[in-house]
Amino acid sequence: MIDNKMLKLKYILKSFDKILVAFSGGVDSSFLLKVCIDVLGSNNVLAVTAKTESFPEREISDAIKTANRFKAYHKIIDFDQLAIQEVSKNTPERCYFCKKALFAKLKDIASQEGIKYIVEGSNMDDIGDFRPGMKAMKELDIKSPLKDAGFKKSEIRKVACEMNIPTWDRPSFACLFSRFPYGEKVTHEKLKRVSGAEDVLRKMGLTQFRVRSHNDIARIEVLPEEIHVFFDEGFREKVVGALK
């Protein structure tokens, strides 16, 4: 089954003579970038990573390391999401306006590089979620070859592991805007606060988690198998003290 999906993915990519990969550095885009380079050659693939305040610096550093490992042609661009009013106001459609502006910028870069196609790493598991950004990508004709080939997240991880891609078991990272309830205005300070709070939990050994912001209240979400660490009073006190 997975072998057939790999064949289909390669067949899809071969139809693109030259491509720009929207590269976050996560498992999906890392897998996609590696296969793109294997199929088309590094000279025909450009990886672009957007540096934003909702994307922590450590994520940028990891993306650079992965791109270097693949010997990819890699660009980092600045993208100010908060300059987009609908994004900073945190409306339910914020992802649509954010993706629309970001991928429009990527299309300009692709045009400058003589590249006709832009690809990104959505997969089959993304279909059922509320993702207004997908509407923007469809309007801009952004391709999603992993989804088109029928890949699920678990399958991507499996094949990425077999290909020795370092991000194969990396926890999923969602944009920091997702930590705020719709309608709560997002600022540079709030994004920095949430990012810092999640850095605390990461350094304390947690793997997959979210710190949800409700004005001045933080709600911590962790995996079921990691809830037990909060039963320890000393651990709780350290977390509360650090986050305050």
PDB file of C-alpha atoms in Angstrom:
ATOM      1  CA  MET A   1       0.000   0.000   0.000  1.00  0.00           C
ATOM      2  CA  ILE A   2       2.685   2.513   1.031  1.00  0.00           C
ATOM      3  CA  ASP A   3       4.880   1.411  -1.884  1.00  0.00           C
ATOM      4  CA  ASN A   4       2.057   2.262  -4.289  1.00  0.00           C
ATOM      5  CA  LYS A   5       1.652   5.670  -2.659  1.00  0.00           C
ATOM      6  CA  MET A   6       5.383   6.327  -3.037  1.00  0.00           C
ATOM      7  CA  LEU A   7       5.173   5.445  -6.715  1.00  0.00           C
ATOM      8  CA  LYS A   8       2.192   7.760  -7.137  1.00  0.00           C
ATOM      9  CA  LEU A   9       3.982  10.580  -5.295  1.00  0.00           C
ATOM     10  CA  LYS A  10       7.049  10.257  -7.514  1.00  0.00           C
ATOM     11  CA  TYR A  11       4.853  10.163 -10.599  1.00  0.00           C
ATOM     12  CA  ILE A  12       3.137  13.392  -9.502  1.00  0.00           C
ATOM     13  CA  LEU A  13       6.440  15.125  -8.784  1.00  0.00           C
ATOM     14  CA  LYS A  14       7.922  14.089 -12.129  1.00  0.00           C
ATOM     15  CA  SER A  15       5.211  16.140 -13.821  1.00  0.00           C
ATOM     16  CA  PHE A  16       6.715  19.281 -12.198  1.00  0.00           C
ATOM     17  CA  ASP A  17       9.947  20.171 -13.935  1.00  0.00           C
ATOM     18  CA  LYS A  18      10.960  22.670 -11.251  1.00  0.00           C
ATOM     19  CA  ILE A  19       9.310  23.358  -7.894  1.00  0.00           C
ATOM     20  CA  LEU A  20       9.293  25.527  -4.784  1.00  0.00           C
ATOM     21  CA  VAL A  21       8.659  23.635  -1.539  1.00  0.00           C
ATOM     22  CA  ALA A  22       6.999  25.490   1.347  1.00  0.00           C
ATOM     23  CA  PHE A  23       9.339  24.101   3.981  1.00  0.00           C
ATOM     24  CA  SER A  24       8.588  24.328   7.711  1.00  0.00           C
ATOM     25  CA  GLY A  25      11.098  21.687   8.749  1.00  0.00           C
ATOM     26  CA  GLY A  26       8.462  19.364  10.231  1.00  0.00           C
ATOM     27  CA  VAL A  27       8.152  15.706   9.269  1.00  0.00           C
ATOM     28  CA  ASP A  28       5.696  16.286   6.395  1.00  0.00           C
ATOM     29  CA  SER A  29       7.603  19.041   4.600  1.00  0.00           C
ATOM     30  CA  SER A  30      10.962  17.345   5.313  1.00  0.00           C
ATOM     31  CA  PHE A  31       9.742  14.110   3.741  1.00  0.00           C
ATOM     32  CA  LEU A  32       8.296  16.026   0.795  1.00  0.00           C
ATOM     33  CA  LEU A  33      11.504  18.021   0.268  1.00  0.00           C
ATOM     34  CA  LYS A  34      13.665  14.885   0.329  1.00  0.00           C
ATOM     35  CA  VAL A  35      11.495  13.069  -2.210  1.00  0.00           C
ATOM     36  CA  CYS A  36      11.369  16.190  -4.422  1.00  0.00           C
ATOM     37  CA  ILE A  37      15.168  16.347  -4.469  1.00  0.00           C
ATOM     38  CA  ASP A  38      15.464  12.596  -5.109  1.00  0.00           C
ATOM     39  CA  VAL A  39      13.044  12.803  -8.046  1.00  0.00           C
ATOM     40  CA  LEU A  40      13.959  16.151  -9.636  1.00  0.00           C
ATOM     41  CA  GLY A  41      17.485  16.831  -8.396  1.00  0.00           C
ATOM     42  CA  SER A  42      18.578  19.618  -6.055  1.00  0.00           C
ATOM     43  CA  ASN A  43      19.042  22.087  -8.926  1.00  0.00           C
ATOM     44  CA  ASN A  44      15.309  21.961  -9.655  1.00  0.00           C
ATOM     45  CA  VAL A  45      14.038  22.326  -6.080  1.00  0.00           C
ATOM     46  CA  LEU A  46      13.906  25.467  -3.938  1.00  0.00           C
ATOM     47  CA  ALA A  47      12.932  25.174  -0.259  1.00  0.00           C
ATOM     48  CA  VAL A  48      11.549  28.341   1.333  1.00  0.00           C
ATOM     49  CA  THR A  49      10.979  28.804   5.059  1.00  0.00           C
ATOM     50  CA  ALA A  50       9.013  31.768   6.403  1.00  0.00           C
ATOM     51  CA  LYS A  51      10.391  33.375   9.545  1.00  0.00           C
ATOM     52  CA  THR A  52       7.448  34.616  11.612  1.00  0.00           C
ATOM     53  CA  GLU A  53       6.701  35.343  15.254  1.00  0.00           C
ATOM     54  CA  SER A  54       4.347  32.376  15.408  1.00  0.00           C
ATOM     55  CA  PHE A  55       7.211  30.100  14.350  1.00  0.00           C
ATOM     56  CA  PRO A  56       9.837  29.887  17.148  1.00  0.00           C
ATOM     57  CA  GLU A  57      13.527  30.434  16.379  1.00  0.00           C
ATOM     58  CA  ARG A  58      14.333  26.828  17.275  1.00  0.00           C
ATOM     59  CA  GLU A  59      12.032  25.703  14.447  1.00  0.00           C
ATOM     60  CA  ILE A  60      13.951  27.889  11.986  1.00  0.00           C
ATOM     61  CA  SER A  61      17.277  26.463  13.203  1.00  0.00           C
ATOM     62  CA  ASP A  62      16.005  22.903  12.805  1.00  0.00           C
ATOM     63  CA  ALA A  63      14.696  23.659   9.305  1.00  0.00           C
ATOM     64  CA  ILE A  64      18.115  24.991   8.297  1.00  0.00           C
ATOM     65  CA  LYS A  65      19.850  21.866   9.650  1.00  0.00           C
ATOM     66  CA  THR A  66      17.478  19.553   7.780  1.00  0.00           C
ATOM     67  CA  ALA A  67      17.800  21.494   4.520  1.00  0.00           C
ATOM     68  CA  ASN A  68      21.595  21.402   4.826  1.00  0.00           C
ATOM     69  CA  ARG A  69      21.465  17.662   5.449  1.00  0.00           C
ATOM     70  CA  PHE A  70      19.564  17.266   2.167  1.00  0.00           C
ATOM     71  CA  LYS A  71      21.950  19.705   0.399  1.00  0.00           C
ATOM     72  CA  ALA A  72      18.875  21.712  -0.589  1.00  0.00           C
ATOM     73  CA  TYR A  73      18.780  25.187  -2.089  1.00  0.00           C
ATOM     74  CA  HIS A  74      17.137  26.919   0.867  1.00  0.00           C
ATOM     75  CA  LYS A  75      15.861  30.449   1.461  1.00  0.00           C
ATOM     76  CA  ILE A  76      14.608  32.060   4.671  1.00  0.00           C
ATOM     77  CA  ILE A  77      12.141  34.900   4.218  1.00  0.00           C
ATOM     78  CA  ASP A  78      10.629  37.336   6.730  1.00  0.00           C
ATOM     79  CA  PHE A  79       6.849  37.351   6.969  1.00  0.00           C
ATOM     80  CA  ASP A  80       5.013  39.681   9.373  1.00  0.00           C
ATOM     81  CA  GLN A  81       1.688  37.988  10.094  1.00  0.00           C
ATOM     82  CA  LEU A  82       0.592  40.638  12.592  1.00  0.00           C
ATOM     83  CA  ALA A  83       0.688  43.260   9.834  1.00  0.00           C
ATOM     84  CA  ILE A  84      -2.393  41.508   8.417  1.00  0.00           C
ATOM     85  CA  GLN A  85      -5.384  42.956  10.269  1.00  0.00           C
ATOM     86  CA  GLU A  86      -7.560  39.855  10.019  1.00  0.00           C
ATOM     87  CA  VAL A  87      -4.718  37.809  11.503  1.00  0.00           C
ATOM     88  CA  SER A  88      -3.872  40.077  14.439  1.00  0.00           C
ATOM     89  CA  LYS A  89      -7.604  40.354  15.273  1.00  0.00           C
ATOM     90  CA  ASN A  90      -7.620  36.557  15.394  1.00  0.00           C
ATOM     91  CA  THR A  91     -10.823  35.977  13.451  1.00  0.00           C
ATOM     92  CA  PRO A  92     -11.976  32.400  12.685  1.00  0.00           C
ATOM     93  CA  GLU A  93     -10.764  32.971   9.118  1.00  0.00           C
ATOM     94  CA  ARG A  94      -7.309  34.224  10.169  1.00  0.00           C
ATOM     95  CA  CYS A  95      -5.566  31.199   8.630  1.00  0.00           C
ATOM     96  CA  TYR A  96      -7.131  31.973   5.257  1.00  0.00           C
ATOM     97  CA  PHE A  97      -5.753  35.530   5.198  1.00  0.00           C
ATOM     98  CA  CYS A  98      -2.385  34.407   6.541  1.00  0.00           C
ATOM     99  CA  LYS A  99      -1.933  31.619   3.973  1.00  0.00           C
ATOM    100  CA  LYS A 100      -3.210  33.847   1.185  1.00  0.00           C
ATOM    101  CA  ALA A 101      -0.564  36.489   1.931  1.00  0.00           C
ATOM    102  CA  LEU A 102       2.218  33.976   2.559  1.00  0.00           C
ATOM    103  CA  PHE A 103       1.683  31.889  -0.545  1.00  0.00           C
ATOM    104  CA  ALA A 104       1.237  35.014  -2.670  1.00  0.00           C
ATOM    105  CA  LYS A 105       4.714  35.960  -1.476  1.00  0.00           C
ATOM    106  CA  LEU A 106       6.002  32.494  -2.348  1.00  0.00           C
ATOM    107  CA  LYS A 107       4.479  32.799  -5.807  1.00  0.00           C
ATOM    108  CA  ASP A 108       6.427  36.035  -6.331  1.00  0.00           C
ATOM    109  CA  ILE A 109       9.640  34.266  -5.295  1.00  0.00           C
ATOM    110  CA  ALA A 110       8.848  31.316  -7.573  1.00  0.00           C
ATOM    111  CA  SER A 111       8.260  33.698 -10.477  1.00  0.00           C
ATOM    112  CA  GLN A 112      11.611  35.383  -9.869  1.00  0.00           C
ATOM    113  CA  GLU A 113      13.304  31.965  -9.858  1.00  0.00           C
ATOM    114  CA  GLY A 114      11.539  30.782 -13.011  1.00  0.00           C
ATOM    115  CA  ILE A 115       9.527  28.200 -11.063  1.00  0.00           C
ATOM    116  CA  LYS A 116       5.963  27.391 -12.095  1.00  0.00           C
ATOM    117  CA  TYR A 117       4.826  25.099  -9.278  1.00  0.00           C
ATOM    118  CA  ILE A 118       4.646  25.450  -5.486  1.00  0.00           C
ATOM    119  CA  VAL A 119       4.089  22.413  -3.269  1.00  0.00           C
ATOM    120  CA  GLU A 120       3.278  22.053   0.439  1.00  0.00           C
ATOM    121  CA  GLY A 121       3.018  19.181   2.915  1.00  0.00           C
ATOM    122  CA  SER A 122      -0.669  18.676   3.744  1.00  0.00           C
ATOM    123  CA  ASN A 123      -1.686  15.016   4.008  1.00  0.00           C
ATOM    124  CA  MET A 124      -4.905  12.986   4.209  1.00  0.00           C
ATOM    125  CA  ASP A 125      -5.234  13.534   7.953  1.00  0.00           C
ATOM    126  CA  ASP A 126      -5.638  17.268   7.342  1.00  0.00           C
ATOM    127  CA  ILE A 127      -8.800  16.887   5.285  1.00  0.00           C
ATOM    128  CA  GLY A 128     -11.311  16.574   8.135  1.00  0.00           C
ATOM    129  CA  ASP A 129      -9.983  19.508  10.170  1.00  0.00           C
ATOM    130  CA  PHE A 130     -11.215  23.104  10.035  1.00  0.00           C
ATOM    131  CA  ARG A 131      -8.467  24.610   7.881  1.00  0.00           C
ATOM    132  CA  PRO A 132      -9.444  27.871   6.152  1.00  0.00           C
ATOM    133  CA  GLY A 133      -5.886  28.078   4.854  1.00  0.00           C
ATOM    134  CA  MET A 134      -6.601  25.245   2.437  1.00  0.00           C
ATOM    135  CA  LYS A 135      -9.127  27.444   0.670  1.00  0.00           C
ATOM    136  CA  ALA A 136      -6.432  30.072   0.100  1.00  0.00           C
ATOM    137  CA  MET A 137      -4.007  27.463  -1.231  1.00  0.00           C
ATOM    138  CA  LYS A 138      -6.622  26.144  -3.634  1.00  0.00           C
ATOM    139  CA  GLU A 139      -7.310  29.668  -4.911  1.00  0.00           C
ATOM    140  CA  LEU A 140      -3.588  30.183  -5.533  1.00  0.00           C
ATOM    141  CA  ASP A 141      -3.178  26.735  -7.162  1.00  0.00           C
ATOM    142  CA  ILE A 142      -0.726  25.458  -4.537  1.00  0.00           C
ATOM    143  CA  LYS A 143      -0.120  21.723  -4.939  1.00  0.00           C
ATOM    144  CA  SER A 144      -0.382  19.171  -2.104  1.00  0.00           C
ATOM    145  CA  PRO A 145       1.283  16.048  -3.537  1.00  0.00           C
ATOM    146  CA  LEU A 146       1.328  14.066  -0.269  1.00  0.00           C
ATOM    147  CA  LYS A 147      -2.438  14.411  -0.008  1.00  0.00           C
ATOM    148  CA  ASP A 148      -2.898  13.703  -3.713  1.00  0.00           C
ATOM    149  CA  ALA A 149      -0.848  10.509  -3.342  1.00  0.00           C
ATOM    150  CA  GLY A 150      -3.029   9.431  -0.409  1.00  0.00           C
ATOM    151  CA  PHE A 151      -0.445   9.621   2.382  1.00  0.00           C
ATOM    152  CA  LYS A 152      -1.553   9.631   6.023  1.00  0.00           C
ATOM    153  CA  LYS A 153       0.621  11.089   8.785  1.00  0.00           C
ATOM    154  CA  SER A 154       1.505   7.678  10.211  1.00  0.00           C
ATOM    155  CA  GLU A 155       2.613   6.493   6.772  1.00  0.00           C
ATOM    156  CA  ILE A 156       4.759   9.573   6.273  1.00  0.00           C
ATOM    157  CA  ARG A 157       6.474   8.936   9.608  1.00  0.00           C
ATOM    158  CA  LYS A 158       7.085   5.277   8.712  1.00  0.00           C
ATOM    159  CA  VAL A 159       8.650   6.011   5.334  1.00  0.00           C
ATOM    160  CA  ALA A 160      10.592   9.001   6.699  1.00  0.00           C
ATOM    161  CA  CYS A 161      12.083   6.706   9.351  1.00  0.00           C
ATOM    162  CA  GLU A 162      13.078   4.176   6.683  1.00  0.00           C
ATOM    163  CA  MET A 163      14.685   7.022   4.688  1.00  0.00           C
ATOM    164  CA  ASN A 164      16.603   8.139   7.800  1.00  0.00           C
ATOM    165  CA  ILE A 165      14.986  11.580   7.769  1.00  0.00           C
ATOM    166  CA  PRO A 166      15.841  13.073  11.191  1.00  0.00           C
ATOM    167  CA  THR A 167      12.410  14.623  11.769  1.00  0.00           C
ATOM    168  CA  TRP A 168      10.472  11.361  11.325  1.00  0.00           C
ATOM    169  CA  ASP A 169       9.408  11.185  14.999  1.00  0.00           C
ATOM    170  CA  ARG A 170       9.276  14.894  15.680  1.00  0.00           C
ATOM    171  CA  PRO A 171       6.138  16.040  17.574  1.00  0.00           C
ATOM    172  CA  SER A 172       3.662  17.983  15.464  1.00  0.00           C
ATOM    173  CA  PHE A 173       3.948  21.743  15.808  1.00  0.00           C
ATOM    174  CA  ALA A 174       0.955  24.015  15.248  1.00  0.00           C
ATOM    175  CA  CYS A 175       1.194  27.748  14.611  1.00  0.00           C
ATOM    176  CA  LEU A 176       1.250  29.678  17.901  1.00  0.00           C
ATOM    177  CA  PHE A 177      -1.869  31.589  16.842  1.00  0.00           C
ATOM    178  CA  SER A 178      -3.771  28.376  17.555  1.00  0.00           C
ATOM    179  CA  ARG A 179      -3.051  28.902  21.272  1.00  0.00           C
ATOM    180  CA  PHE A 180      -5.478  31.850  21.438  1.00  0.00           C
ATOM    181  CA  PRO A 181      -9.306  31.701  21.350  1.00  0.00           C
ATOM    182  CA  TYR A 182     -10.884  33.409  18.349  1.00  0.00           C
ATOM    183  CA  GLY A 183     -11.506  37.074  19.009  1.00  0.00           C
ATOM    184  CA  GLU A 184      -8.617  37.592  21.424  1.00  0.00           C
ATOM    185  CA  LYS A 185      -6.256  40.063  19.759  1.00  0.00           C
ATOM    186  CA  VAL A 186      -2.797  38.587  19.267  1.00  0.00           C
ATOM    187  CA  THR A 187       0.278  40.736  19.882  1.00  0.00           C
ATOM    188  CA  HIS A 188       4.038  40.286  19.675  1.00  0.00           C
ATOM    189  CA  GLU A 189       4.187  40.153  23.483  1.00  0.00           C
ATOM    190  CA  LYS A 190       1.509  37.450  23.742  1.00  0.00           C
ATOM    191  CA  LEU A 191       3.226  35.261  21.140  1.00  0.00           C
ATOM    192  CA  LYS A 192       6.537  35.630  22.969  1.00  0.00           C
ATOM    193  CA  ARG A 193       4.873  34.736  26.277  1.00  0.00           C
ATOM    194  CA  VAL A 194       3.299  31.543  24.918  1.00  0.00           C
ATOM    195  CA  SER A 195       6.492  30.508  23.140  1.00  0.00           C
ATOM    196  CA  GLY A 196       8.480  31.044  26.340  1.00  0.00           C
ATOM    197  CA  ALA A 197       5.970  29.025  28.381  1.00  0.00           C
ATOM    198  CA  GLU A 198       6.210  26.105  25.950  1.00  0.00           C
ATOM    199  CA  ASP A 199      10.019  26.296  26.072  1.00  0.00           C
ATOM    200  CA  VAL A 200       9.743  25.777  29.842  1.00  0.00           C
ATOM    201  CA  LEU A 201       7.689  22.593  29.417  1.00  0.00           C
ATOM    202  CA  ARG A 202      10.027  21.305  26.710  1.00  0.00           C
ATOM    203  CA  LYS A 203      13.060  21.754  28.962  1.00  0.00           C
ATOM    204  CA  MET A 204      11.203  19.903  31.721  1.00  0.00           C
ATOM    205  CA  GLY A 205      10.974  16.821  29.511  1.00  0.00           C
ATOM    206  CA  LEU A 206       7.443  16.937  28.075  1.00  0.00           C
ATOM    207  CA  THR A 207       7.149  15.940  24.414  1.00  0.00           C
ATOM    208  CA  GLN A 208       3.779  16.883  22.900  1.00  0.00           C
ATOM    209  CA  PHE A 209       1.894  19.756  24.552  1.00  0.00           C
ATOM    210  CA  ARG A 210       0.211  23.119  24.125  1.00  0.00           C
ATOM    211  CA  VAL A 211      -0.018  26.171  26.377  1.00  0.00           C
ATOM    212  CA  ARG A 212      -3.378  27.773  25.596  1.00  0.00           C
ATOM    213  CA  SER A 213      -3.649  31.454  26.401  1.00  0.00           C
ATOM    214  CA  HIS A 214      -6.862  32.961  27.786  1.00  0.00           C
ATOM    215  CA  ASN A 215      -5.800  36.553  28.453  1.00  0.00           C
ATOM    216  CA  ASP A 216      -3.740  36.132  31.660  1.00  0.00           C
ATOM    217  CA  ILE A 217      -4.671  32.494  32.260  1.00  0.00           C
ATOM    218  CA  ALA A 218      -2.613  29.627  30.818  1.00  0.00           C
ATOM    219  CA  ARG A 219      -4.172  26.198  30.204  1.00  0.00           C
ATOM    220  CA  ILE A 220      -1.673  23.394  29.716  1.00  0.00           C
ATOM    221  CA  GLU A 221      -2.573  20.434  27.470  1.00  0.00           C
ATOM    222  CA  VAL A 222      -0.393  17.312  27.415  1.00  0.00           C
ATOM    223  CA  LEU A 223      -0.610  13.767  26.079  1.00  0.00           C
ATOM    224  CA  PRO A 224      -2.635  11.323  28.259  1.00  0.00           C
ATOM    225  CA  GLU A 225       0.512   9.315  28.966  1.00  0.00           C
ATOM    226  CA  GLU A 226       2.268  12.408  30.368  1.00  0.00           C
ATOM    227  CA  ILE A 227      -0.487  13.701  32.653  1.00  0.00           C
ATOM    228  CA  HIS A 228       0.931  11.748  35.605  1.00  0.00           C
ATOM    229  CA  VAL A 229       3.935  14.088  35.931  1.00  0.00           C
ATOM    230  CA  PHE A 230       1.574  16.829  37.117  1.00  0.00           C
ATOM    231  CA  PHE A 231       0.500  14.637  40.060  1.00  0.00           C
ATOM    232  CA  ASP A 232       3.897  15.412  41.557  1.00  0.00           C
ATOM    233  CA  GLU A 233       3.521  18.541  43.692  1.00  0.00           C
ATOM    234  CA  GLY A 234       7.153  19.563  43.232  1.00  0.00           C
ATOM    235  CA  PHE A 235       6.837  19.374  39.447  1.00  0.00           C
ATOM    236  CA  ARG A 236       3.627  21.416  39.494  1.00  0.00           C
ATOM    237  CA  GLU A 237       5.228  24.099  41.642  1.00  0.00           C
ATOM    238  CA  LYS A 238       8.175  24.389  39.259  1.00  0.00           C
ATOM    239  CA  VAL A 239       5.830  24.761  36.249  1.00  0.00           C
ATOM    240  CA  VAL A 240       3.583  27.296  37.973  1.00  0.00           C
ATOM    241  CA  GLY A 241       6.561  29.320  39.211  1.00  0.00           C
ATOM    242  CA  ALA A 242       8.243  29.349  35.808  1.00  0.00           C
ATOM    243  CA  LEU A 243       5.091  30.284  33.898  1.00  0.00           C
ATOM    244  CA  LYS A 244       4.152  33.042  36.319  1.00  0.00           C
TER     245      LYS A 244
END
